[in-house]
């Protein structure tokens, strides 16, 4: 135990060092648990023996890693004090239900479910995986995102207090929710549980389908559910009737990608097609469907879209609607959606309600595509929809052309695959986006590296997002009643990340080979990172400044340069250039710098390092500032770099010197 947090009557929250008395109380709980479990050395295996998810792999299972740390049963996820408190709550709940309700009373089941929800919330806030919220001085709950993340320090809430994480707090929230629903006087509805691929409704009986299907490999839904289900079954007094290690939530037919469970992308597409075809059967020919989806990978989108088309739907529109927490970890510094895209669909109908079987010509589809993108992109820009949201918002209009046919063929009769069409969609979106980014500027006059950088920055948010350092972390949620909506500190910038396949398609749409753009992009695994300007210092001001070492065999071996500040690097490079008779301000010794992007980045670095005279010589005497493309690109970057980043501050500093230098 590191410290104890104390709330004073004045409302002030203070910290004190843990004492031997605190340790004694914690130890006494362990002894009490052992006695309760008849001397067992592992009370967790007795009180909560259900097996935790296996986790691992590259699919949804990667959200769980607790078994690698020895947490093999759900009881291992809680400290002795938490385990004793939660099992006591469950026992009290069962006693209450037995006392006040008969065995066959329908209200007993309803009340048990309500109490089970309370206990589930308490488990989420009282586990050994809860983090400490530094900026709000509160304990955050386990599921700050859809994963059971491992933490190296955590906060244990006092279950007898009235703060967040206590029964008082959980009950207050539930009562407020019930009161709000009661006062709303909503009309009665009908709810029926059914599998998505076996719906109880008859053919053509519904006018609207509105579904939020699984997000490919993003969320292990059934595994997440098990965390709460183990407590619900204890409140309902069902856990003793069978083997407690079995009978958790169904997983065999779960429509996700999880290689640990043997579910690959082909399984996801096949299952999704079956489900959407069943919904197509239920919806009338004149009806409408809305499918909500949010995923950062193009592979996930391609699988879903293929399933929609194969199931007999025609996509007529797509709209991004804000549903995602802007401060969540995945949203920062990456192209994660700030919204969920709502795909609008219509049944593809033929005569007498049968599914239409029409063939489209590939040439005509490609001819219509750029016109449709040109209509939509400016409209989205006017609405403030940019970046990844705009890209996926264009899918609907683009796919309306393709999905109106059951099959699209080339002149030789070869069927066109959706993946091939989507490559053209990305190219059309990239082309239109560049024309919007540079407006009256001639984007064709800029080299590939500038066009790729501009498109990359636009994709991550077009100046409206906050970037984050790779490997940095940030809390996404807090748990107390008072601090639930508190802002989260923005981590320091260290690049701009895209999912590799998305980055590859953006580059391909611009006629650029991503793997050959190593001077501005770092590819690692399934992600690609646009290098921050500071990491390009050695490249831009001469690789000769890097020191090589000679190994035992006399061969030169590359060494990773010592990580230093931007100013230290420039000092070293300046000294190197001076020793060879070069003039630092003129950059004669720097081989790179031929492109407009390199020159803009060089000027930004000189400004950041306070090399005012060198910057002046670079822009005036060397004539860099006489190139109109230089200022156009710098102005575009000022709008594209996320606010609060070093790059934004540096490029604005260079632009501020423009008038004073006579440009």
XYZ file of C-alpha atoms in Angstrom:
663
model
C 0.000 0.000 0.000
C 1.473 3.318 -1.104
C -0.795 5.868 0.537
C -4.273 6.518 1.919
C -6.570 9.195 0.474
C -8.701 11.018 3.051
C -11.701 13.273 2.478
C -11.914 15.995 5.093
C -15.257 17.496 6.204
C -14.297 20.693 4.383
C -14.301 18.789 1.102
C -10.530 18.848 0.792
C -8.866 15.630 -0.335
C -5.498 14.866 1.274
C -2.988 12.021 1.129
C -1.183 10.343 4.001
C 1.446 7.633 4.192
C 0.141 4.122 4.781
C 0.810 2.819 8.294
C 1.233 -0.609 9.847
C -2.344 -0.252 11.082
C -3.585 -0.051 7.485
C -1.589 -3.150 6.577
C -2.975 -4.969 9.596
C -6.576 -4.342 8.512
C -5.804 -5.536 4.967
C -4.184 -8.708 6.312
C -7.118 -9.403 8.616
C -9.456 -9.456 5.627
C -7.335 -12.162 3.973
C -7.505 -14.236 7.155
C -11.269 -13.777 7.325
C -11.644 -14.884 3.708
C -9.543 -17.980 4.324
C -11.700 -18.865 7.328
C -14.865 -18.238 5.305
C -13.581 -20.576 2.605
C -12.605 -23.242 5.162
C -8.933 -22.503 5.262
C -8.404 -22.291 1.502
C -5.185 -20.583 0.451
C -6.976 -19.336 -2.664
C -10.358 -17.919 -1.568
C -10.687 -16.387 -5.019
C -11.017 -19.860 -6.546
C -13.724 -20.722 -4.038
C -15.825 -17.552 -4.145
C -15.491 -16.684 -7.850
C -14.065 -19.713 -9.662
C -15.333 -19.001 -13.196
C -12.465 -18.970 -15.676
C -11.388 -15.625 -17.104
C -11.213 -15.163 -20.910
C -8.199 -16.744 -22.524
C -7.380 -13.566 -24.422
C -4.481 -13.015 -26.782
C -4.205 -13.205 -30.551
C -4.651 -10.429 -33.087
C -8.428 -10.181 -33.009
C -10.854 -9.077 -30.320
C -9.106 -11.344 -27.814
C -6.160 -8.942 -27.595
C -8.330 -6.819 -25.291
C -7.699 -9.376 -22.532
C -4.289 -10.329 -21.178
C -5.007 -11.121 -17.520
C -4.258 -14.851 -17.812
C -0.680 -14.030 -18.789
C -0.390 -12.435 -15.329
C -1.778 -15.438 -13.470
C -5.359 -14.189 -13.125
C -6.970 -17.471 -14.156
C -10.349 -17.087 -12.423
C -12.554 -14.035 -11.993
C -11.859 -13.992 -8.269
C -8.229 -13.136 -9.061
C -9.326 -9.779 -10.460
C -10.197 -8.475 -6.981
C -8.263 -7.809 -3.794
C -9.325 -9.787 -0.680
C -11.153 -6.740 0.687
C -12.978 -6.153 -2.599
C -13.852 -9.826 -2.956
C -15.235 -9.971 0.580
C -17.297 -6.801 0.068
C -18.783 -7.842 -3.281
C -19.650 -11.399 -2.207
C -21.246 -9.940 0.932
C -23.366 -7.603 -1.219
C -24.437 -10.594 -3.335
C -25.345 -12.638 -0.257
C -27.389 -9.765 1.205
C -29.171 -9.368 -2.135
C -30.139 -13.040 -2.259
C -31.418 -12.892 1.338
C -33.528 -9.827 0.509
C -35.070 -11.455 -2.559
C -35.887 -14.689 -0.700
C -37.497 -12.757 2.130
C -39.713 -10.418 0.095
C -40.640 -12.446 -3.015
C -42.108 -15.880 -3.615
C -40.331 -18.440 -5.739
C -42.580 -17.834 -8.780
C -43.122 -14.106 -8.338
C -42.262 -12.380 -11.669
C -41.161 -9.295 -9.749
C -38.423 -11.332 -8.105
C -36.610 -11.822 -11.411
C -37.013 -8.152 -12.372
C -35.753 -6.989 -8.987
C -32.829 -9.419 -9.147
C -31.777 -7.984 -12.511
C -31.913 -4.406 -11.178
C -29.818 -5.321 -8.158
C -27.492 -7.263 -10.454
C -26.868 -4.094 -12.455
C -25.917 -2.273 -9.259
C -23.530 -5.039 -8.261
C -22.032 -5.063 -11.753
C -21.269 -1.367 -11.510
C -19.669 -1.895 -8.104
C -17.488 -4.694 -9.519
C -16.361 -2.376 -12.340
C -15.268 0.203 -9.760
C -13.933 -2.148 -7.100
C -11.355 -4.383 -8.774
C -7.579 -4.661 -8.704
C -7.481 -3.204 -12.240
C -8.956 0.221 -11.452
C -6.608 3.088 -12.232
C -5.924 6.253 -10.270
C -7.034 9.393 -12.061
C -4.191 11.881 -11.560
C -5.930 14.981 -12.864
C -9.202 14.457 -10.973
C -7.902 12.610 -7.891
C -10.426 9.819 -8.238
C -10.457 6.124 -8.977
C -11.428 5.301 -12.561
C -13.330 2.109 -13.288
C -11.903 -1.019 -14.936
C -13.485 -0.599 -18.349
C -12.309 2.866 -19.334
C -12.288 1.238 -22.759
C -13.536 -2.090 -24.111
C -10.643 -4.031 -22.667
C -9.346 -5.370 -19.396
C -6.110 -3.407 -19.283
C -3.321 -4.327 -16.874
C -2.260 -1.568 -14.490
C 0.746 -1.342 -12.215
C -0.862 0.776 -9.544
C -4.521 1.076 -8.650
C -6.959 2.675 -6.254
C -9.098 0.682 -3.841
C -12.333 2.476 -2.982
C -13.718 2.436 0.551
C -16.968 0.467 0.075
C -18.508 2.025 3.206
C -18.134 5.609 2.024
C -20.632 7.505 -0.132
C -18.121 8.450 -2.845
C -17.923 7.023 -6.373
C -17.560 3.249 -6.251
C -19.669 2.795 -3.130
C -23.128 1.172 -2.961
C -24.637 4.564 -2.046
C -23.230 6.093 -5.231
C -24.370 3.206 -7.467
C -27.893 3.263 -6.007
C -28.166 7.046 -6.411
C -27.347 6.686 -10.096
C -29.879 3.904 -10.654
C -32.645 5.770 -8.837
C -31.978 8.890 -10.929
C -32.150 6.830 -14.127
C -35.437 5.161 -13.150
C -36.966 8.489 -12.101
C -35.902 10.097 -15.385
C -37.449 7.286 -17.437
C -40.646 7.393 -15.398
C -41.057 11.151 -15.806
C -40.474 10.903 -19.552
C -43.828 9.085 -19.958
C -42.522 7.120 -22.918
C -44.985 5.010 -24.919
C -44.905 1.296 -24.311
C -42.618 -0.771 -26.487
C -42.141 -4.445 -27.179
C -38.807 -6.179 -26.707
C -38.002 -9.712 -27.755
C -34.652 -11.468 -27.554
C -33.624 -13.374 -30.667
C -30.575 -14.326 -32.669
C -29.806 -11.919 -35.496
C -29.791 -14.755 -38.043
C -33.139 -16.222 -36.944
C -35.620 -13.382 -36.458
C -39.175 -14.182 -35.222
C -40.877 -11.531 -37.427
C -42.555 -12.636 -40.688
C -41.461 -11.572 -44.193
C -41.832 -7.901 -45.182
C -43.354 -7.029 -41.782
C -41.063 -4.161 -40.720
C -40.596 -0.720 -42.210
C -37.293 0.100 -40.516
C -34.178 -1.832 -39.597
C -31.826 0.018 -37.230
C -28.868 -2.025 -36.069
C -25.506 -1.464 -34.415
C -23.681 -4.700 -35.319
C -20.350 -5.953 -33.924
C -17.310 -3.866 -34.854
C -15.225 -6.545 -36.582
C -12.238 -7.289 -34.283
C -12.535 -4.296 -31.956
C -14.572 -5.579 -29.015
C -14.798 -9.037 -27.352
C -18.463 -8.620 -26.407
C -19.123 -11.977 -24.738
C -15.898 -11.856 -22.744
C -16.756 -8.388 -21.467
C -20.216 -9.605 -20.560
C -18.824 -12.457 -18.469
C -17.198 -9.962 -16.080
C -20.664 -8.709 -15.106
C -22.562 -11.960 -15.599
C -20.671 -13.785 -12.829
C -22.140 -11.276 -10.365
C -25.636 -11.267 -11.878
C -25.900 -15.049 -11.545
C -24.979 -14.756 -7.852
C -27.708 -12.226 -7.184
C -30.172 -14.479 -9.008
C -29.045 -17.444 -6.877
C -28.209 -19.519 -9.945
C -24.519 -20.140 -9.470
C -24.861 -23.095 -7.100
C -27.195 -25.124 -9.307
C -24.472 -26.210 -11.750
C -20.737 -26.227 -12.237
C -19.757 -22.627 -11.591
C -16.929 -22.819 -14.096
C -19.379 -23.495 -16.930
C -22.499 -21.761 -18.113
C -21.067 -18.351 -18.900
C -22.242 -16.242 -21.832
C -22.639 -17.955 -25.256
C -19.684 -17.503 -27.595
C -20.007 -20.041 -30.417
C -22.111 -17.856 -32.739
C -20.590 -14.507 -31.763
C -20.043 -12.438 -34.920
C -16.532 -11.068 -34.364
C -12.950 -11.633 -35.510
C -11.017 -13.431 -32.775
C -8.379 -15.948 -33.816
C -8.207 -17.445 -30.317
C -11.837 -18.536 -30.753
C -11.213 -19.656 -34.336
C -13.115 -16.728 -35.847
C -11.303 -15.224 -38.852
C -12.338 -12.352 -41.183
C -14.053 -14.789 -43.545
C -16.189 -16.062 -40.648
C -17.170 -12.489 -39.753
C -18.198 -11.706 -43.322
C -20.154 -14.944 -43.698
C -21.980 -14.526 -40.379
C -22.697 -10.842 -41.047
C -24.114 -11.727 -44.486
C -26.428 -14.313 -42.929
C -27.662 -11.825 -40.314
C -28.203 -8.955 -42.742
C -29.949 -11.265 -45.203
C -32.337 -12.255 -42.414
C -33.015 -8.578 -41.692
C -33.525 -8.039 -45.422
C -36.203 -10.761 -45.316
C -38.049 -8.999 -42.496
C -37.952 -5.467 -43.958
C -40.562 -4.558 -46.579
C -39.430 -3.671 -50.094
C -40.288 -0.004 -49.481
C -38.535 0.001 -46.094
C -35.216 1.432 -45.008
C -32.214 0.138 -43.089
C -29.608 1.964 -40.998
C -26.409 0.150 -40.046
C -24.123 1.818 -37.498
C -20.423 1.051 -37.797
C -17.181 2.525 -36.474
C -13.867 0.889 -37.203
C -10.429 2.279 -37.991
C -9.305 -0.479 -40.367
C -10.227 -0.582 -44.029
C -10.307 -4.387 -43.844
C -13.112 -4.209 -41.280
C -15.070 -1.850 -43.489
C -14.562 -3.967 -46.595
C -15.864 -7.086 -44.847
C -18.949 -5.296 -43.538
C -19.728 -3.579 -46.849
C -19.342 -6.828 -48.778
C -21.789 -8.468 -46.379
C -24.302 -5.631 -46.852
C -24.193 -5.978 -50.632
C -24.258 -9.792 -50.632
C -27.259 -9.744 -48.268
C -29.344 -7.885 -50.843
C -29.056 -4.287 -49.629
C -28.261 -1.238 -51.702
C -26.348 1.492 -49.836
C -27.791 4.939 -50.531
C -26.026 7.182 -48.034
C -23.683 7.413 -45.064
C -23.605 9.984 -42.309
C -21.128 10.401 -39.454
C -22.948 11.126 -36.210
C -21.081 12.036 -33.024
C -21.291 9.055 -30.709
C -17.670 8.530 -29.638
C -15.837 10.036 -26.660
C -13.423 12.573 -28.155
C -10.954 12.100 -25.296
C -10.743 8.349 -25.549
C -7.223 7.004 -26.055
C -7.698 5.620 -29.548
C -9.111 8.924 -30.810
C -5.996 10.922 -30.006
C -3.247 11.264 -32.569
C -4.757 8.694 -34.914
C -7.438 8.471 -37.576
C -9.945 6.870 -35.252
C -13.447 8.086 -35.971
C -14.818 10.925 -33.886
C -18.222 9.583 -34.816
C -20.034 6.422 -35.836
C -20.940 6.187 -39.496
C -24.610 5.458 -40.137
C -25.008 3.584 -43.426
C -28.418 4.162 -44.996
C -29.657 1.188 -47.042
C -32.622 0.093 -49.124
C -33.628 -3.446 -50.076
C -32.477 -4.213 -53.613
C -35.863 -5.106 -55.110
C -37.073 -6.585 -58.369
C -40.574 -7.437 -59.507
C -42.925 -8.925 -56.900
C -40.522 -8.366 -54.060
C -37.790 -10.724 -55.268
C -34.170 -9.726 -54.973
C -32.954 -7.736 -57.985
C -30.336 -9.399 -60.212
C -28.820 -6.640 -62.331
C -25.401 -6.276 -63.938
C -23.555 -2.966 -64.054
C -20.810 -1.908 -66.452
C -17.461 -1.166 -64.802
C -16.703 1.703 -67.169
C -19.929 3.508 -66.307
C -19.422 2.978 -62.572
C -15.915 4.487 -62.711
C -17.178 7.393 -64.817
C -19.836 8.305 -62.251
C -17.646 7.882 -59.132
C -15.576 11.131 -59.218
C -18.693 13.170 -59.951
C -20.410 11.759 -56.868
C -17.374 12.380 -54.618
C -17.076 15.921 -55.997
C -20.693 16.546 -54.960
C -20.278 15.203 -51.432
C -16.849 16.314 -50.197
C -17.493 20.098 -50.285
C -20.863 19.530 -48.624
C -19.236 17.563 -45.827
C -16.546 20.234 -45.444
C -19.204 22.910 -45.001
C -20.733 20.799 -42.228
C -17.348 20.504 -40.493
C -16.918 16.830 -41.385
C -13.244 16.231 -42.220
C -10.581 13.568 -42.043
C -11.477 9.934 -41.383
C -15.111 10.919 -40.807
C -15.304 12.490 -44.271
C -13.618 9.518 -45.924
C -16.098 7.040 -44.494
C -19.010 9.455 -45.012
C -18.227 9.250 -48.732
C -18.637 5.486 -48.707
C -22.420 5.708 -48.892
C -22.658 7.873 -52.024
C -19.796 5.963 -53.641
C -21.298 2.580 -52.860
C -24.728 3.629 -54.062
C -23.266 3.457 -57.566
C -21.751 0.019 -57.012
C -24.377 -1.627 -54.800
C -27.347 -0.796 -57.018
C -26.194 -3.794 -59.039
C -26.010 -7.386 -57.858
C -22.884 -7.727 -59.991
C -20.489 -5.309 -61.735
C -18.536 -6.625 -64.731
C -15.648 -5.439 -66.880
C -15.839 -5.509 -70.675
C -14.414 -9.061 -70.737
C -17.118 -10.342 -68.368
C -14.835 -10.493 -65.315
C -16.633 -9.646 -62.069
C -15.305 -6.603 -60.212
C -14.622 -7.221 -56.534
C -15.654 -4.672 -53.948
C -12.049 -4.348 -52.733
C -10.964 -3.247 -56.218
C -13.736 -0.667 -56.382
C -12.833 0.690 -52.954
C -9.266 1.329 -54.174
C -10.782 3.705 -56.750
C -13.004 5.253 -54.071
C -9.966 6.063 -51.934
C -8.177 7.554 -54.925
C -11.176 9.745 -55.763
C -11.517 10.864 -52.133
C -7.789 11.665 -51.928
C -7.902 13.710 -55.117
C -10.960 15.674 -53.998
C -9.556 16.192 -50.497
C -6.324 17.651 -51.885
C -8.272 20.132 -53.991
C -10.107 21.201 -50.824
C -6.930 21.383 -48.720
C -5.027 23.620 -51.112
C -8.098 25.392 -52.534
C -6.744 27.810 -55.157
C -3.202 26.472 -54.824
C -1.902 24.134 -57.491
C -1.482 20.816 -55.674
C -0.057 19.308 -58.843
C 2.948 21.630 -58.470
C 3.863 20.054 -55.153
C 6.027 16.986 -54.837
C 4.569 13.653 -53.616
C 5.914 14.053 -50.059
C 3.997 17.316 -49.572
C 0.776 15.870 -50.956
C 1.057 12.767 -48.768
C 1.800 14.833 -45.636
C -1.133 17.164 -46.280
C -3.535 14.288 -46.932
C -2.260 12.435 -43.848
C -2.814 15.431 -41.570
C -6.254 16.002 -43.073
C -7.167 12.350 -42.444
C -6.353 12.520 -38.726
C -8.609 15.507 -38.307
C -7.671 18.403 -40.544
C -6.502 20.629 -37.692
C -9.439 19.774 -35.437
C -7.861 16.904 -33.499
C -5.307 16.582 -30.744
C -2.294 14.411 -31.429
C -0.606 12.102 -28.994
C 2.774 10.508 -28.590
C 3.143 6.928 -29.659
C 3.098 4.799 -26.548
C 1.633 7.579 -24.423
C -1.498 6.814 -22.447
C -4.428 8.858 -21.278
C -7.432 8.056 -19.134
C -10.661 7.981 -21.048
C -13.197 8.116 -18.271
C -13.524 8.772 -14.566
C -15.865 7.253 -12.076
C -16.947 9.717 -9.434
C -20.340 11.397 -9.543
C -18.810 14.861 -9.519
C -15.927 14.312 -11.964
C -17.468 12.074 -14.650
C -17.109 14.682 -17.395
C -13.732 16.080 -16.334
C -11.284 16.909 -19.109
C -8.272 14.723 -19.656
C -4.741 16.044 -20.017
C -3.441 15.982 -23.569
C -0.241 13.966 -23.906
C 2.813 15.232 -25.758
C 2.968 14.868 -29.512
C 5.310 12.319 -31.121
C 3.815 11.723 -34.533
C 0.563 11.070 -36.309
C -0.604 7.461 -36.604
C -2.759 5.716 -39.205
C -3.695 2.092 -39.602
C -1.222 0.775 -42.181
C -3.761 -0.329 -44.766
C -5.538 3.021 -44.620
C -2.207 4.838 -44.994
C -1.250 2.595 -47.918
C -4.510 3.326 -49.706
C -4.188 7.060 -49.154
C -0.670 6.950 -50.577
C -1.754 4.733 -53.461
C -4.585 7.131 -54.266
C -1.965 9.862 -54.617
C 0.289 7.708 -56.770
C 2.818 7.255 -53.955
C 4.516 4.079 -52.711
C 4.242 4.196 -48.921
C 7.186 1.888 -48.183
C 9.439 4.134 -50.292
C 8.553 7.226 -48.259
C 10.733 6.380 -45.267
C 12.018 9.954 -45.000
C 8.596 11.071 -43.750
C 6.797 7.854 -42.724
C 7.692 5.054 -40.332
C 5.928 1.727 -40.908
C 5.841 -0.633 -37.953
C 3.586 -3.681 -37.853
C -0.001 -2.800 -38.700
C 0.417 0.945 -38.167
C 2.165 3.770 -39.971
C 3.403 6.987 -38.401
C 3.957 10.337 -40.054
C 7.211 11.477 -38.482
C 7.115 14.648 -36.400
C 9.287 17.425 -37.820
C 11.778 17.187 -34.940
C 12.618 13.580 -35.916
C 13.587 14.727 -39.420
C 16.352 17.067 -38.182
C 19.311 14.831 -39.059
C 17.819 13.919 -42.412
C 17.097 17.531 -43.356
C 20.415 18.991 -42.241
C 22.743 16.275 -43.435
C 23.064 12.591 -42.666
C 26.845 13.086 -42.588
C 26.396 14.456 -39.085
C 25.435 10.986 -37.868
C 28.356 9.082 -36.411
C 29.148 5.572 -37.551
C 31.082 3.045 -35.589
C 33.325 0.295 -36.908
C 32.734 -3.199 -35.663
C 35.357 -5.843 -34.911
C 35.421 -6.994 -38.539
C 36.221 -3.506 -39.791
C 32.771 -2.941 -41.276
C 30.820 0.176 -40.577
C 27.748 -0.498 -38.498
C 24.858 1.899 -38.206
C 24.109 3.108 -34.724
C 20.973 4.680 -33.501
C 21.806 8.332 -32.746
C 21.674 9.344 -29.146
C 18.324 10.891 -28.348
C 18.906 14.552 -27.632
C 17.038 17.800 -27.870
C 16.384 19.571 -31.134
C 18.888 22.257 -30.146
C 21.647 19.741 -29.314
C 21.200 18.088 -32.690
C 21.438 21.401 -34.517
C 24.518 22.395 -32.503
C 26.240 19.155 -33.482
C 25.243 19.478 -37.126
C 26.245 23.145 -37.262
C 29.673 22.308 -35.842
C 30.075 19.497 -38.376
C 29.165 21.777 -41.289
C 31.436 24.565 -40.035
C 34.395 22.177 -39.716
C 34.057 21.252 -43.384
C 33.906 24.870 -44.517
C 30.189 24.862 -45.202
C 27.837 27.681 -44.293
C 25.107 26.476 -41.930
C 22.634 29.150 -42.916
C 22.883 28.225 -46.589
C 22.647 24.478 -45.930
C 25.216 23.715 -48.640
C 26.216 20.545 -46.764
C 22.640 19.269 -46.579
C 21.842 16.908 -49.457
C 18.107 16.652 -48.651
C 15.990 19.762 -49.033
C 15.107 19.543 -52.696
C 11.356 19.395 -52.127
C 9.088 22.156 -50.912
C 8.083 20.017 -47.911
C 11.719 19.625 -46.842
C 12.269 23.365 -47.094
C 9.179 24.154 -45.026
C 10.295 21.665 -42.386
C 13.853 23.073 -42.397
C 12.518 26.567 -41.788
C 10.306 25.288 -38.969
C 13.293 23.640 -37.269
C 15.419 26.775 -37.595
C 12.623 28.819 -36.057
C 12.137 26.312 -33.235
C 15.872 26.357 -32.423
C 15.964 30.155 -32.324
C 18.289 30.385 -35.351
C 16.789 33.659 -36.565
C 19.738 34.773 -38.699
C 20.079 31.345 -40.284
C 16.360 31.360 -41.061
C 16.674 34.795 -42.667
C 19.585 33.691 -44.876
C 17.694 30.531 -45.777
C 14.546 32.361 -46.859
C 16.073 35.545 -48.322
C 19.640 34.977 -49.506
C 19.114 31.400 -50.637
C 15.836 32.395 -52.272
C 13.636 29.763 -50.632
C 11.055 32.378 -49.666
C 10.702 33.512 -53.287
C 8.922 30.275 -54.176
C 5.183 30.873 -53.848
C 4.637 27.166 -53.245
C 6.655 27.430 -50.023
C 4.244 29.916 -48.439
C 1.169 28.158 -49.825
C 2.275 24.868 -48.254
C 3.192 26.543 -44.970
C -0.222 28.224 -44.850
C -1.961 24.906 -45.508
C 0.062 23.225 -42.755
C -0.953 25.965 -40.336
C -4.553 24.897 -40.854
C -3.813 21.159 -40.878
C -1.507 20.636 -37.904
C -3.527 19.857 -34.744
C -3.786 22.754 -32.314
C -1.406 22.526 -29.385
C 1.310 20.694 -31.335
C 4.876 21.917 -31.760
C 4.460 21.780 -35.548
C 1.509 24.164 -35.444
C 3.454 26.640 -33.309
C 6.583 26.421 -35.448
C 4.923 26.861 -38.844
C 2.922 29.810 -37.489
C 6.224 31.316 -36.306
C 7.683 31.021 -39.808
C 4.582 32.582 -41.355
C 4.819 35.468 -38.896
C 8.272 36.314 -40.331
C 6.971 36.523 -43.911
C 6.010 40.198 -44.020
C 9.057 41.354 -42.079
C 11.327 39.619 -44.589
C 9.690 41.449 -47.492
C 7.607 38.609 -48.931
